[in-house]
């Protein structure tokens, strides 16, 4: 597999020794490029379905919390809930600790290792740009299917069946969390506007609006 750093730059050489740089496209752009960092991996030899669920679980987390969460999953202290690809996955009592309706989950160790590697890559890119790594939030993460790897397995009576691998592409964007601004105190109490339904009831009953 290949991992691309900030901006996804990948270079290759031509016959004359000329170096050509190609930009790898992301599915979306960061809202504020100067306050964000990116990381991407292509054709990673890790199961797509497990990685998709693990990526979905850490979306919206802060960087340090996501790294700790994935490390805990590898030690089976926390669990990845399976939301989309949940059929055939066993139920786990550990999911009662999460505020989520899913009752099935797993501890996909290899998926967590690849995601941790990309998070560390993104953190290095953030340090190069001078961003505050403690305030970085995973605003975007996407896992796509890659081309299947073909192998064969030998069955009884001289038959041969396909033995496919299901690798994936991973991309993520981390952005600095905006500072929360407290709402200014307003003088006097604000009276909420009457809804159309309440006004209609008053009109029907003959009362003044």
mmCIF file of C-alpha atoms in Angstrom:
data_model
loop_
_atom_site.group_PDB
_atom_site.id
_atom_site.type_symbol
_atom_site.label_atom_id
_atom_site.label_comp_id
_atom_site.label_asym_id
_atom_site.label_seq_id
_atom_site.Cartn_x
_atom_site.Cartn_y
_atom_site.Cartn_z
ATOM 1 C CA UNK A 1 0.000 0.000 0.000
ATOM 2 C CA UNK A 2 0.934 3.639 -0.343
ATOM 3 C CA UNK A 3 0.499 6.456 2.141
ATOM 4 C CA UNK A 4 0.384 10.061 0.987
ATOM 5 C CA UNK A 5 1.129 12.905 3.329
ATOM 6 C CA UNK A 6 -0.037 16.508 3.340
ATOM 7 C CA UNK A 7 -1.798 17.329 0.103
ATOM 8 C CA UNK A 8 -1.300 13.792 -1.125
ATOM 9 C CA UNK A 9 1.770 14.504 -3.246
ATOM 10 C CA UNK A 10 3.059 11.504 -5.155
ATOM 11 C CA UNK A 11 6.023 11.783 -7.528
ATOM 12 C CA UNK A 12 7.418 9.581 -10.295
ATOM 13 C CA UNK A 13 10.317 9.727 -12.744
ATOM 14 C CA UNK A 14 10.221 9.715 -16.531
ATOM 15 C CA UNK A 15 12.835 8.378 -18.961
ATOM 16 C CA UNK A 16 14.874 11.572 -19.097
ATOM 17 C CA UNK A 17 15.185 11.754 -15.323
ATOM 18 C CA UNK A 18 12.588 14.532 -15.182
ATOM 19 C CA UNK A 19 10.638 14.517 -11.896
ATOM 20 C CA UNK A 20 6.893 15.012 -12.205
ATOM 21 C CA UNK A 21 4.618 15.593 -9.211
ATOM 22 C CA UNK A 22 0.979 14.562 -9.332
ATOM 23 C CA UNK A 23 -1.640 15.717 -6.866
ATOM 24 C CA UNK A 24 -3.850 13.015 -5.387
ATOM 25 C CA UNK A 25 -7.434 14.165 -5.231
ATOM 26 C CA UNK A 26 -9.444 14.083 -2.034
ATOM 27 C CA UNK A 27 -13.200 13.638 -2.096
ATOM 28 C CA UNK A 28 -13.653 17.038 -0.460
ATOM 29 C CA UNK A 29 -11.665 20.114 0.449
ATOM 30 C CA UNK A 30 -11.085 21.462 3.933
ATOM 31 C CA UNK A 31 -13.130 24.516 4.882
ATOM 32 C CA UNK A 32 -9.988 26.342 6.029
ATOM 33 C CA UNK A 33 -6.880 24.945 4.360
ATOM 34 C CA UNK A 34 -4.507 26.923 6.596
ATOM 35 C CA UNK A 35 -6.145 25.490 9.737
ATOM 36 C CA UNK A 36 -6.310 21.855 8.595
ATOM 37 C CA UNK A 37 -4.125 18.895 7.709
ATOM 38 C CA UNK A 38 -4.721 15.791 5.603
ATOM 39 C CA UNK A 39 -3.510 12.219 5.302
ATOM 40 C CA UNK A 40 -4.331 9.470 2.856
ATOM 41 C CA UNK A 41 -3.524 5.810 2.191
ATOM 42 C CA UNK A 42 -4.158 3.906 -1.040
ATOM 43 C CA UNK A 43 -4.633 0.154 -1.581
ATOM 44 C CA UNK A 44 -4.068 -0.661 2.078
ATOM 45 C CA UNK A 45 -4.084 -4.403 2.774
ATOM 46 C CA UNK A 46 -6.760 -4.321 5.471
ATOM 47 C CA UNK A 47 -10.416 -5.356 5.432
ATOM 48 C CA UNK A 48 -12.689 -2.675 4.024
ATOM 49 C CA UNK A 49 -15.737 -3.382 6.197
ATOM 50 C CA UNK A 50 -13.897 -3.427 9.517
ATOM 51 C CA UNK A 51 -11.973 -0.287 8.596
ATOM 52 C CA UNK A 52 -15.117 1.524 7.512
ATOM 53 C CA UNK A 53 -16.770 0.894 10.878
ATOM 54 C CA UNK A 54 -13.647 1.910 12.806
ATOM 55 C CA UNK A 55 -13.357 5.105 10.762
ATOM 56 C CA UNK A 56 -17.015 5.921 11.343
ATOM 57 C CA UNK A 57 -16.508 5.454 15.103
ATOM 58 C CA UNK A 58 -13.690 8.025 15.368
ATOM 59 C CA UNK A 59 -15.247 10.662 13.109
ATOM 60 C CA UNK A 60 -15.781 13.871 15.057
ATOM 61 C CA UNK A 61 -13.314 12.916 17.802
ATOM 62 C CA UNK A 62 -10.346 15.017 18.821
ATOM 63 C CA UNK A 63 -7.003 13.690 17.625
ATOM 64 C CA UNK A 64 -5.655 12.628 21.010
ATOM 65 C CA UNK A 65 -8.953 11.012 22.011
ATOM 66 C CA UNK A 66 -9.118 9.087 18.710
ATOM 67 C CA UNK A 67 -5.569 7.749 19.216
ATOM 68 C CA UNK A 68 -6.360 6.679 22.778
ATOM 69 C CA UNK A 69 -9.642 5.107 21.652
ATOM 70 C CA UNK A 70 -7.985 3.012 18.931
ATOM 71 C CA UNK A 71 -5.256 1.937 21.354
ATOM 72 C CA UNK A 72 -7.942 0.858 23.839
ATOM 73 C CA UNK A 73 -9.753 -1.100 21.137
ATOM 74 C CA UNK A 74 -6.582 -3.055 20.380
ATOM 75 C CA UNK A 75 -6.369 -3.944 24.084
ATOM 76 C CA UNK A 76 -10.113 -4.733 24.173
ATOM 77 C CA UNK A 77 -10.785 -2.011 26.732
ATOM 78 C CA UNK A 78 -13.186 -0.307 24.302
ATOM 79 C CA UNK A 79 -15.086 -1.614 21.290
ATOM 80 C CA UNK A 80 -15.979 -0.559 17.737
ATOM 81 C CA UNK A 81 -19.773 -0.632 17.194
ATOM 82 C CA UNK A 82 -20.792 -2.022 13.812
ATOM 83 C CA UNK A 83 -23.573 0.065 12.322
ATOM 84 C CA UNK A 84 -23.691 -0.630 8.590
ATOM 85 C CA UNK A 85 -21.959 -3.991 8.094
ATOM 86 C CA UNK A 86 -23.480 -5.532 11.201
ATOM 87 C CA UNK A 87 -24.973 -8.755 9.833
ATOM 88 C CA UNK A 88 -23.255 -11.887 11.085
ATOM 89 C CA UNK A 89 -21.366 -9.919 13.737
ATOM 90 C CA UNK A 90 -21.760 -11.171 17.303
ATOM 91 C CA UNK A 91 -23.401 -9.183 20.086
ATOM 92 C CA UNK A 92 -21.111 -7.774 22.772
ATOM 93 C CA UNK A 93 -22.010 -6.710 26.302
ATOM 94 C CA UNK A 94 -19.306 -4.027 26.164
ATOM 95 C CA UNK A 95 -21.520 -1.963 23.858
ATOM 96 C CA UNK A 96 -23.834 -1.179 26.778
ATOM 97 C CA UNK A 97 -21.296 1.457 27.813
ATOM 98 C CA UNK A 98 -21.879 3.398 24.565
ATOM 99 C CA UNK A 99 -24.843 5.628 23.843
ATOM 100 C CA UNK A 100 -25.631 3.858 20.598
ATOM 101 C CA UNK A 101 -28.369 1.479 19.523
ATOM 102 C CA UNK A 102 -26.016 -1.023 17.889
ATOM 103 C CA UNK A 103 -25.628 -4.223 19.912
ATOM 104 C CA UNK A 104 -22.919 -5.781 17.735
ATOM 105 C CA UNK A 105 -19.261 -4.894 17.498
ATOM 106 C CA UNK A 106 -15.691 -6.095 17.154
ATOM 107 C CA UNK A 107 -12.105 -5.250 18.067
ATOM 108 C CA UNK A 108 -10.511 -4.992 14.575
ATOM 109 C CA UNK A 109 -6.842 -4.780 15.533
ATOM 110 C CA UNK A 110 -5.359 -4.431 12.047
ATOM 111 C CA UNK A 111 -7.809 -1.686 11.048
ATOM 112 C CA UNK A 112 -6.923 0.235 14.213
ATOM 113 C CA UNK A 113 -3.211 -0.071 13.444
ATOM 114 C CA UNK A 114 -3.662 1.414 9.951
ATOM 115 C CA UNK A 115 -5.884 4.227 11.233
ATOM 116 C CA UNK A 116 -3.394 5.013 14.012
ATOM 117 C CA UNK A 117 -0.620 5.190 11.423
ATOM 118 C CA UNK A 118 -2.596 7.699 9.349
ATOM 119 C CA UNK A 119 -3.456 9.753 12.442
ATOM 120 C CA UNK A 120 0.230 9.957 13.336
ATOM 121 C CA UNK A 121 0.957 10.983 9.745
ATOM 122 C CA UNK A 122 -1.679 13.718 9.933
ATOM 123 C CA UNK A 123 -0.296 14.871 13.294
ATOM 124 C CA UNK A 124 3.190 15.213 11.781
ATOM 125 C CA UNK A 125 1.731 17.240 8.915
ATOM 126 C CA UNK A 126 -0.021 19.488 11.437
ATOM 127 C CA UNK A 127 3.223 20.089 13.344
ATOM 128 C CA UNK A 128 4.965 21.071 10.112
ATOM 129 C CA UNK A 129 2.203 23.625 9.445
ATOM 130 C CA UNK A 130 2.419 24.922 13.022
ATOM 131 C CA UNK A 131 -1.072 23.848 14.070
ATOM 132 C CA UNK A 132 -2.147 23.104 17.622
ATOM 133 C CA UNK A 133 -2.439 19.319 17.695
ATOM 134 C CA UNK A 134 -4.450 19.363 20.938
ATOM 135 C CA UNK A 135 -7.332 21.173 19.226
ATOM 136 C CA UNK A 136 -7.433 19.077 16.028
ATOM 137 C CA UNK A 137 -10.740 17.348 15.285
ATOM 138 C CA UNK A 138 -11.377 14.640 12.681
ATOM 139 C CA UNK A 139 -13.832 16.544 10.506
ATOM 140 C CA UNK A 140 -13.747 14.127 7.563
ATOM 141 C CA UNK A 141 -12.786 10.494 7.182
ATOM 142 C CA UNK A 142 -13.666 8.262 4.263
ATOM 143 C CA UNK A 143 -12.985 4.602 3.544
ATOM 144 C CA UNK A 144 -13.469 3.334 -0.010
ATOM 145 C CA UNK A 145 -13.194 -0.115 -1.525
ATOM 146 C CA UNK A 146 -10.032 -0.812 -3.501
ATOM 147 C CA UNK A 147 -9.483 -3.386 -6.210
ATOM 148 C CA UNK A 148 -9.732 -6.910 -4.820
ATOM 149 C CA UNK A 149 -6.626 -9.051 -4.647
ATOM 150 C CA UNK A 150 -7.023 -12.387 -6.401
ATOM 151 C CA UNK A 151 -5.762 -15.660 -4.977
ATOM 152 C CA UNK A 152 -7.005 -19.244 -5.178
ATOM 153 C CA UNK A 153 -7.919 -21.966 -2.728
ATOM 154 C CA UNK A 154 -8.075 -25.678 -3.537
ATOM 155 C CA UNK A 155 -11.237 -27.599 -2.739
ATOM 156 C CA UNK A 156 -12.301 -31.216 -2.803
ATOM 157 C CA UNK A 157 -12.692 -33.188 -6.047
ATOM 158 C CA UNK A 158 -10.100 -31.090 -7.884
ATOM 159 C CA UNK A 159 -12.019 -27.829 -7.771
ATOM 160 C CA UNK A 160 -10.534 -24.333 -7.361
ATOM 161 C CA UNK A 161 -12.358 -21.395 -5.781
ATOM 162 C CA UNK A 162 -11.537 -17.707 -5.644
ATOM 163 C CA UNK A 163 -9.822 -16.474 -2.482
ATOM 164 C CA UNK A 164 -10.148 -12.689 -2.624
ATOM 165 C CA UNK A 165 -8.792 -9.964 -0.386
ATOM 166 C CA UNK A 166 -10.743 -6.725 0.137
ATOM 167 C CA UNK A 167 -8.305 -3.820 0.585
ATOM 168 C CA UNK A 168 -9.364 -0.190 0.906
ATOM 169 C CA UNK A 169 -8.415 3.454 0.461
ATOM 170 C CA UNK A 170 -8.516 5.754 3.510
ATOM 171 C CA UNK A 171 -8.483 9.537 3.577
ATOM 172 C CA UNK A 172 -8.964 11.940 6.465
ATOM 173 C CA UNK A 173 -9.009 15.670 7.128
ATOM 174 C CA UNK A 174 -8.333 17.166 10.560
ATOM 175 C CA UNK A 175 -9.235 20.761 11.380
ATOM 176 C CA UNK A 176 -8.547 22.994 14.331
ATOM 177 C CA UNK A 177 -11.594 23.332 16.542
ATOM 178 C CA UNK A 178 -12.955 26.847 16.624
ATOM 179 C CA UNK A 179 -12.989 28.599 20.004
ATOM 180 C CA UNK A 180 -16.397 28.652 21.604
ATOM 181 C CA UNK A 181 -17.779 32.150 22.077
ATOM 182 C CA UNK A 182 -20.156 32.730 24.966
ATOM 183 C CA UNK A 183 -23.474 34.291 24.110
ATOM 184 C CA UNK A 184 -23.718 37.935 25.176
ATOM 185 C CA UNK A 185 -26.288 38.740 27.830
ATOM 186 C CA UNK A 186 -29.204 40.684 26.432
ATOM 187 C CA UNK A 187 -31.051 43.354 28.371
ATOM 188 C CA UNK A 188 -34.600 42.346 29.179
ATOM 189 C CA UNK A 189 -36.307 39.023 28.643
ATOM 190 C CA UNK A 190 -36.911 37.934 25.082
ATOM 191 C CA UNK A 191 -40.509 36.820 24.486
ATOM 192 C CA UNK A 192 -40.701 33.893 22.036
ATOM 193 C CA UNK A 193 -42.789 34.495 18.950
ATOM 194 C CA UNK A 194 -46.172 32.767 18.796
ATOM 195 C CA UNK A 195 -46.373 29.911 16.380
ATOM 196 C CA UNK A 196 -48.913 29.857 13.572
ATOM 197 C CA UNK A 197 -50.821 26.953 15.146
ATOM 198 C CA UNK A 198 -51.365 28.799 18.456
ATOM 199 C CA UNK A 199 -52.452 31.946 16.656
ATOM 200 C CA UNK A 200 -54.867 29.915 14.526
ATOM 201 C CA UNK A 201 -56.420 28.351 17.655
ATOM 202 C CA UNK A 202 -56.926 31.783 19.187
ATOM 203 C CA UNK A 203 -58.562 33.047 16.016
ATOM 204 C CA UNK A 204 -60.883 30.057 15.861
ATOM 205 C CA UNK A 205 -61.904 30.429 19.512
ATOM 206 C CA UNK A 206 -62.519 34.155 19.058
ATOM 207 C CA UNK A 207 -59.779 35.359 21.389
ATOM 208 C CA UNK A 208 -57.490 38.205 20.404
ATOM 209 C CA UNK A 209 -54.028 37.318 19.135
#
